[in-house]
Structure formats: structure tokens, C-alpha cells
CSV table of C-alpha atoms in Angstrom, one decimal:
chain,number,residue,atom,x,y,z
A,17,MET,CA,58.8,64.6,11.0
A,18,PRO,CA,61.5,66.1,13.4
A,19,LYS,CA,65.0,64.6,13.2
A,20,GLN,CA,67.5,64.2,15.9
A,21,THR,CA,70.4,66.6,15.3
A,22,ALA,CA,73.5,66.4,17.5
A,23,VAL,CA,75.2,69.8,18.2
A,24,ILE,CA,77.8,71.2,20.5
A,25,LEU,CA,76.5,74.1,22.6
A,26,LEU,CA,77.8,76.3,25.3
A,27,GLN,CA,76.8,74.8,28.6
A,28,LYS,CA,75.9,78.1,30.2
A,29,ASP,CA,73.7,79.3,27.3
A,30,TRP,CA,71.9,76.0,27.1
A,31,ALA,CA,71.3,76.1,30.9
A,32,ASP,CA,70.0,79.7,30.6
A,33,PHE,CA,67.7,78.7,27.7
A,34,ASN,CA,66.4,75.7,29.7
A,35,ASP,CA,65.6,78.0,32.6
A,36,MET,CA,63.7,80.3,30.3
A,37,VAL,CA,61.6,77.7,28.5
A,38,PRO,CA,59.6,74.8,29.9
A,39,ALA,CA,60.9,71.4,28.9
A,40,LYS,CA,58.0,70.5,26.5
A,41,PHE,CA,58.5,73.7,24.5
A,42,ARG,CA,62.3,74.0,24.2
A,43,HIS,CA,62.8,72.4,20.8
A,44,LYS,CA,59.7,74.1,19.3
A,45,ALA,CA,60.6,77.5,20.8
A,46,LEU,CA,64.1,77.3,19.4
A,47,GLU,CA,62.8,76.3,16.0
A,48,ALA,CA,60.1,79.0,16.0
A,49,TYR,CA,62.8,81.6,16.8
A,50,LEU,CA,65.1,80.3,14.1
A,51,LEU,CA,62.3,80.4,11.5
A,52,GLN,CA,60.6,83.7,12.5
A,53,ASN,CA,63.1,85.9,14.2
A,54,TYR,CA,66.7,84.9,13.7
A,55,LYS,CA,68.9,86.7,11.1
A,56,LEU,CA,72.6,86.2,10.4
A,57,PRO,CA,74.8,89.1,11.7
A,58,ASP,CA,76.5,91.4,9.3
A,59,ASP,CA,79.8,90.3,10.7
A,60,PHE,CA,80.5,86.6,10.3
A,61,SER,CA,83.7,86.6,12.4
A,62,SER,CA,81.8,85.3,15.5
A,63,LEU,CA,80.4,82.4,13.5
A,64,THR,CA,83.5,80.5,12.8
A,65,LYS,CA,84.5,77.0,14.1
A,66,LYS,CA,86.7,77.1,17.1
A,67,ARG,CA,87.3,75.1,20.3
A,68,ILE,CA,85.2,76.4,23.1
A,69,PRO,CA,85.5,75.6,26.8
A,70,GLY,CA,82.4,74.6,28.8
A,71,SER,CA,80.7,73.0,25.9
A,72,ILE,CA,78.2,70.1,25.9
A,73,ARG,CA,76.7,67.8,23.3
A,74,VAL,CA,72.9,68.1,22.9
A,75,ASN,CA,70.5,66.2,20.7
A,76,LEU,CA,67.9,68.6,19.2
A,77,ARG,CA,64.7,67.6,17.4
A,78,LEU,CA,64.5,69.8,14.3
A,79,SER,CA,62.2,69.7,11.3
A,80,ASN,CA,63.5,69.4,7.7
A,81,GLU,CA,62.7,73.0,7.2
A,82,ALA,CA,64.8,74.2,10.1
A,83,ILE,CA,67.7,72.0,9.2
A,84,SER,CA,67.5,73.3,5.6
A,85,ILE,CA,67.6,76.9,6.8
A,86,ILE,CA,70.6,76.2,9.1
A,87,ASP,CA,72.4,74.5,6.3
A,88,SER,CA,71.8,77.5,4.0
A,89,TYR,CA,73.3,79.8,6.6
A,90,VAL,CA,76.3,77.5,6.8
A,91,GLN,CA,76.7,77.7,3.0
A,92,ILE,CA,76.5,81.5,3.1
A,93,ILE,CA,79.2,81.8,5.8
A,94,ASP,CA,81.4,79.1,4.3
A,95,ALA,CA,81.4,81.1,1.0
A,96,ALA,CA,82.6,84.1,2.8
A,97,GLU,CA,84.8,82.5,5.4
A,98,GLU,CA,86.4,79.6,3.5
A,99,LYS,CA,84.3,76.8,4.9
A,100,ASN,CA,84.9,77.6,8.5
A,101,THR,CA,81.5,77.0,10.2
A,102,ASN,CA,78.9,74.3,10.9
A,103,ARG,CA,75.4,73.7,12.3
A,104,SER,CA,76.6,73.9,15.9
A,105,VAL,CA,77.9,77.4,15.4
A,106,ILE,CA,74.7,78.6,13.9
A,107,ILE,CA,72.5,77.0,16.6
A,108,ARG,CA,74.7,78.5,19.3
A,109,ASP,CA,74.1,81.9,17.8
A,110,VAL,CA,70.4,81.3,17.5
A,111,ILE,CA,70.3,80.4,21.3
A,112,LYS,CA,72.2,83.5,22.2
A,113,GLY,CA,69.7,85.6,20.1
A,114,TYR,CA,66.8,83.9,21.8
A,115,ILE,CA,68.2,84.6,25.3
A,116,LYS,CA,69.0,88.2,24.4
A,117,ASP,CA,65.5,88.9,23.0
A,118,ASN,CA,63.6,87.2,25.7
A,119,SER,CA,65.7,87.8,28.8
A,120,ASN,CA,63.7,90.9,29.9
A,121,ARG,CA,60.4,89.1,29.7
A,122,ASN,CA,61.7,86.1,31.6
A,123,LEU,CA,63.3,88.3,34.2
A,124,ASP,CA,60.0,90.1,34.7
A,125,SER,CA,58.2,86.7,34.9
A,126,SER,CA,60.6,85.5,37.6
A,127,VAL,CA,60.2,88.5,39.9
A,128,GLN,CA,56.5,89.4,39.1
A,129,GLU,CA,53.9,88.5,41.7
A,130,LYS,CA,51.9,85.5,40.5
A,131,LYS,CA,48.1,85.6,40.5
A,132,HIS,CA,46.8,82.3,42.1
A,133,ALA,CA,43.5,81.2,40.7
A,134,THR,CA,41.4,78.0,40.5
A,135,TYR,CA,39.8,77.0,37.2
A,136,TYR,CA,37.3,74.2,36.4
A,137,PHE,CA,38.0,71.7,33.7
A,138,GLU,CA,36.5,68.5,32.4
A,139,ARG,CA,37.6,65.7,34.7
A,140,GLY,CA,40.7,64.0,33.4
A,141,THR,CA,42.4,67.3,32.3
A,142,ARG,CA,44.8,67.3,35.2
A,143,GLU,CA,45.8,63.7,34.4
A,144,LEU,CA,46.7,64.8,30.8
A,145,LEU,CA,48.6,67.8,32.0
A,146,ASP,CA,50.6,65.7,34.3
A,147,GLN,CA,51.2,63.1,31.6
A,148,PHE,CA,52.4,65.6,28.9
A,149,ILE,CA,53.7,68.5,30.9
A,150,GLY,CA,54.4,67.4,34.5
A,151,HIS,CA,53.0,68.7,37.7
A,152,ARG,CA,55.9,71.0,38.5
A,153,ASP,CA,55.9,72.7,35.1
A,154,ARG,CA,52.1,73.0,34.8
A,155,SER,CA,51.7,76.7,35.5
A,156,SER,CA,54.9,77.8,33.7
A,157,ALA,CA,54.0,75.8,30.6
A,158,ILE,CA,50.5,77.3,30.5
A,159,GLU,CA,51.9,80.8,31.0
A,160,HIS,CA,54.5,80.3,28.3
A,161,PHE,CA,51.9,79.0,25.9
A,162,ILE,CA,49.5,82.0,26.5
A,163,LEU,CA,52.4,84.4,25.8
A,164,SER,CA,53.7,82.5,22.8
A,165,LYS,CA,52.6,82.7,19.1
A,166,GLU,CA,51.3,79.1,19.3
A,167,LEU,CA,47.9,80.0,20.8
A,168,ASP,CA,45.2,80.0,18.1
A,169,TYR,CA,43.0,82.9,18.9
A,170,SER,CA,40.5,82.0,16.2
A,171,LEU,CA,39.4,79.1,18.4
A,172,LEU,CA,38.8,81.4,21.3
A,173,SER,CA,35.4,82.4,19.9
A,174,LYS,CA,32.0,82.6,21.5
A,175,SER,CA,30.8,79.4,19.7
A,176,THR,CA,33.8,77.4,20.9
A,177,LEU,CA,33.8,78.7,24.5
A,178,MET,CA,30.0,78.3,25.0
A,179,ASN,CA,30.3,74.6,24.2
A,180,ASN,CA,33.2,73.6,26.5
A,181,THR,CA,31.3,73.4,29.8
A,182,PRO,CA,32.5,70.3,31.7
A,183,ILE,CA,30.1,67.4,32.1
A,184,GLU,CA,32.0,66.4,35.2
A,185,SER,CA,34.3,69.0,36.5
A,186,GLU,CA,37.6,69.1,38.4
A,187,SER,CA,39.4,72.1,39.8
A,188,ILE,CA,43.0,72.9,38.9
A,189,ARG,CA,45.0,75.7,40.6
A,190,ILE,CA,47.1,77.7,38.1
A,191,ASN,CA,49.6,80.5,38.9
A,192,LEU,CA,50.2,83.1,36.2
A,193,ILE,CA,52.0,86.5,35.9
A,194,HIS,CA,49.8,89.5,35.3
A,195,GLU,CA,50.7,89.7,31.6
A,196,ALA,CA,49.3,86.2,31.0
A,197,VAL,CA,46.2,86.8,33.0
A,198,GLU,CA,45.6,90.0,31.1
A,199,VAL,CA,45.7,88.1,27.8
A,200,ILE,CA,42.9,85.8,29.1
A,201,GLU,CA,40.9,88.7,30.4
A,202,ASN,CA,41.2,90.6,27.1
A,203,VAL,CA,39.8,87.6,25.3
A,204,VAL,CA,36.8,87.6,27.6
A,205,ALA,CA,36.3,91.3,27.2
A,206,SER,CA,36.5,91.0,23.4
A,207,ILE,CA,33.6,88.6,23.2
A,208,ASP,CA,30.2,90.2,23.0
A,209,TYR,CA,28.6,87.6,25.4
A,210,LYS,CA,28.9,86.5,29.0
A,211,VAL,CA,31.9,84.1,28.7
A,212,SER,CA,34.0,83.2,31.8
A,213,VAL,CA,37.7,83.4,32.3
A,214,THR,CA,37.5,79.7,33.1
A,215,ALA,CA,36.0,78.9,29.8
A,216,VAL,CA,38.9,80.6,28.0
A,217,MET,CA,41.4,78.8,30.2
A,218,ARG,CA,39.8,75.5,29.3
A,219,GLU,CA,40.3,76.1,25.6
A,220,VAL,CA,43.9,77.4,26.2
A,221,VAL,CA,44.8,74.2,28.1
A,222,SER,CA,43.1,71.9,25.5
A,223,GLN,CA,45.2,73.6,22.8
A,224,LEU,CA,48.3,73.3,24.9
A,225,ILE,CA,47.8,69.6,25.4
A,226,GLN,CA,47.1,69.1,21.7
A,227,HIS,CA,50.3,71.1,20.9
A,228,VAL,CA,52.7,69.1,23.0
A,229,SER,CA,51.0,65.7,22.3
A,230,GLY,CA,50.3,66.0,18.6
A,231,LYS,CA,46.8,64.5,19.3
A,232,SER,CA,43.3,65.7,19.8
A,233,PHE,CA,42.6,66.8,23.3
A,234,THR,CA,39.1,65.2,23.1
A,235,GLU,CA,40.5,62.0,21.8
A,236,LEU,CA,43.1,61.8,24.6
A,237,LEU,CA,40.5,62.6,27.3
A,238,LEU,CA,37.9,60.1,26.1
A,239,ASN,CA,40.6,57.4,25.6
A,240,ASN,CA,41.7,57.8,29.2
A,241,LYS,CA,38.1,57.8,30.5
A,242,LEU,CA,37.4,54.7,28.5
A,243,ARG,CA,40.4,52.9,30.0
A,244,HIS,CA,39.5,53.9,33.5
A,245,VAL,CA,35.9,52.6,33.0
A,246,ILE,CA,37.1,49.3,31.6
A,247,ASP,CA,39.5,48.9,34.5
A,248,GLN,CA,36.8,49.7,37.1
A,249,TYR,CA,34.2,47.4,35.4
A,250,SER,CA,36.7,44.6,35.0
A,251,GLY,CA,37.4,44.8,38.7
A,252,ILE,CA,33.7,44.1,39.3
A,253,VAL,CA,32.6,41.6,36.6
A,254,GLY,CA,36.0,40.3,35.3
A,255,TYR,CA,37.9,41.0,32.1
A,256,SER,CA,36.2,38.2,30.1
A,257,LYS,CA,32.7,39.6,30.8
A,258,VAL,CA,33.8,43.2,29.9
A,259,GLU,CA,35.3,41.8,26.6
A,260,GLU,CA,32.0,40.0,25.9
A,261,ILE,CA,29.9,43.1,26.6
A,262,VAL,CA,32.1,45.4,24.5
A,263,SER,CA,32.3,43.0,21.6
A,264,GLU,CA,28.5,42.5,21.7
A,265,TYR,CA,27.9,46.3,21.8
A,266,LEU,CA,30.3,47.0,18.8
A,267,HIS,CA,28.7,44.2,16.8
A,268,GLN,CA,25.1,45.5,17.4
A,269,ASN,CA,26.2,49.0,16.5
A,270,LYS,CA,28.5,48.1,13.6
A,271,SER,CA,26.4,49.9,11.0
A,272,LYS,CA,26.3,53.1,13.1
A,273,TYR,CA,30.1,53.3,13.4
A,274,SER,CA,31.0,52.1,9.9
A,275,GLU,CA,29.3,54.9,8.1
């Protein structure tokens, strides 16, 4: 379970990091970099406590594992530098490392021409994207997810993709840089069957929504659909009648759903 951790960061570095990573991914992207890529420098002189201008207080959500690693780095530096560092110093260095290692890719992303395409999803997908990502960040979040290590390629299989055709479809326009489009096209090319780019994108988006929400995409989709149907039916026959019908249905099918 992530914990709120208050740290003091450089305002410019935090702003640059926010520009590079969509809001829903920031804490996870930072933690993933800390766990998988970050290494303490050989020279600890830059990792000592000191007053810094242009600093801001930020609350980060970090797992126990991430906090434990940060604290272990603090202990290593304290042993060499006479207890002269803290969590904020380590996280500032992690953010600097992330910006340095990803700046070229993000610069390319900002100047590359986007490929505009329309994909077809199960109706209700747009609502979930707006709910958990936001309309303005939709394309950038999908692009970031495709290019990140969070995408589970084992689920981009023929069996999965052949069974995700929408029952009732809706179109969503998504704008991606060439590198992200190429990832999707390579998945299509790697499958020895006629699978569409849209089918792959449907699975990518369902994984993304599950990633940021922590809940099953199918469960979220059906939950919203059920709520909409109840609202619409209540508007016609009234709430009491809907409650009666639902209760009667559940009672009649109790044995089916209690197994």
C-alpha cells in the first residue's frame, strides 16, 4: 500500500518531470526508475543536506519497498558523510537522473509529428479514460504506457486479441508519435493471424485503465453500464419498480450466482 511521503524538491526539476510524465503515471514512473535504474553516484558530495533556493514541498506516494531503498541509500551516505543527507536529497537526485535519461525521448516526442488515427472500442471505454486519465491527457498517457515497461506483452496474444471485439462500439481518436505506433504495428506483425491494429489498441487501453485504477477493466466497464441502465430504466418505471425487478431476479438466480 503506497504511503504519503513529504519531500522538498527543486521546483524546476519537479516542473520538468511533470512536463515529461502524464499526471496518472508520475508516482509510478518515479518509483519504477528508482527501483530499476537509479544508482548512487560514486561521489556523495552532491548528496548532502543544504539550503536550496527555488524549492517546493511535494507529497509523493511511495511503496514500502521504495521507501526502504531510499532509507538504505540515506544510511550508506550518512556513514560516509557524517549523517548529512535525507530522503529529499535522494529523491531530488532520482528525479535529476530520470530527466537526464529520458530527456532525449521526450524532446523527440514533443517535436515529432503525431499520427492521428481513430480506433474502435467497447462503448464506455471513453468514459473510463476520461474518469481515470482525463480528456486532455488521453493520447499522451496511452503513448507513455505503450513506451513504458508496464505494458504486459504476454496479454497481446492471438487468443486475447481475437476475443476483444466490441459488442457495441464507439470510436476514439488517439494521436501517437511514430515510435509508439511502431510498437503496436510490430505486435500485429508478430502474430501469425489477421489481427487488427485496433484490436491491439483495445488491449493496450484496457491494461492502461486497469494499471491506473487498480481494478479490472471489464468490471469497471460493466459496473458503469449497469448504473446507466438502472438510471435509464428508473426514469421510465421508477426506482421502486427497478428495485423490485432486480431483487426478484437475484432471488430467482441465487443458486446460479452463489456457486
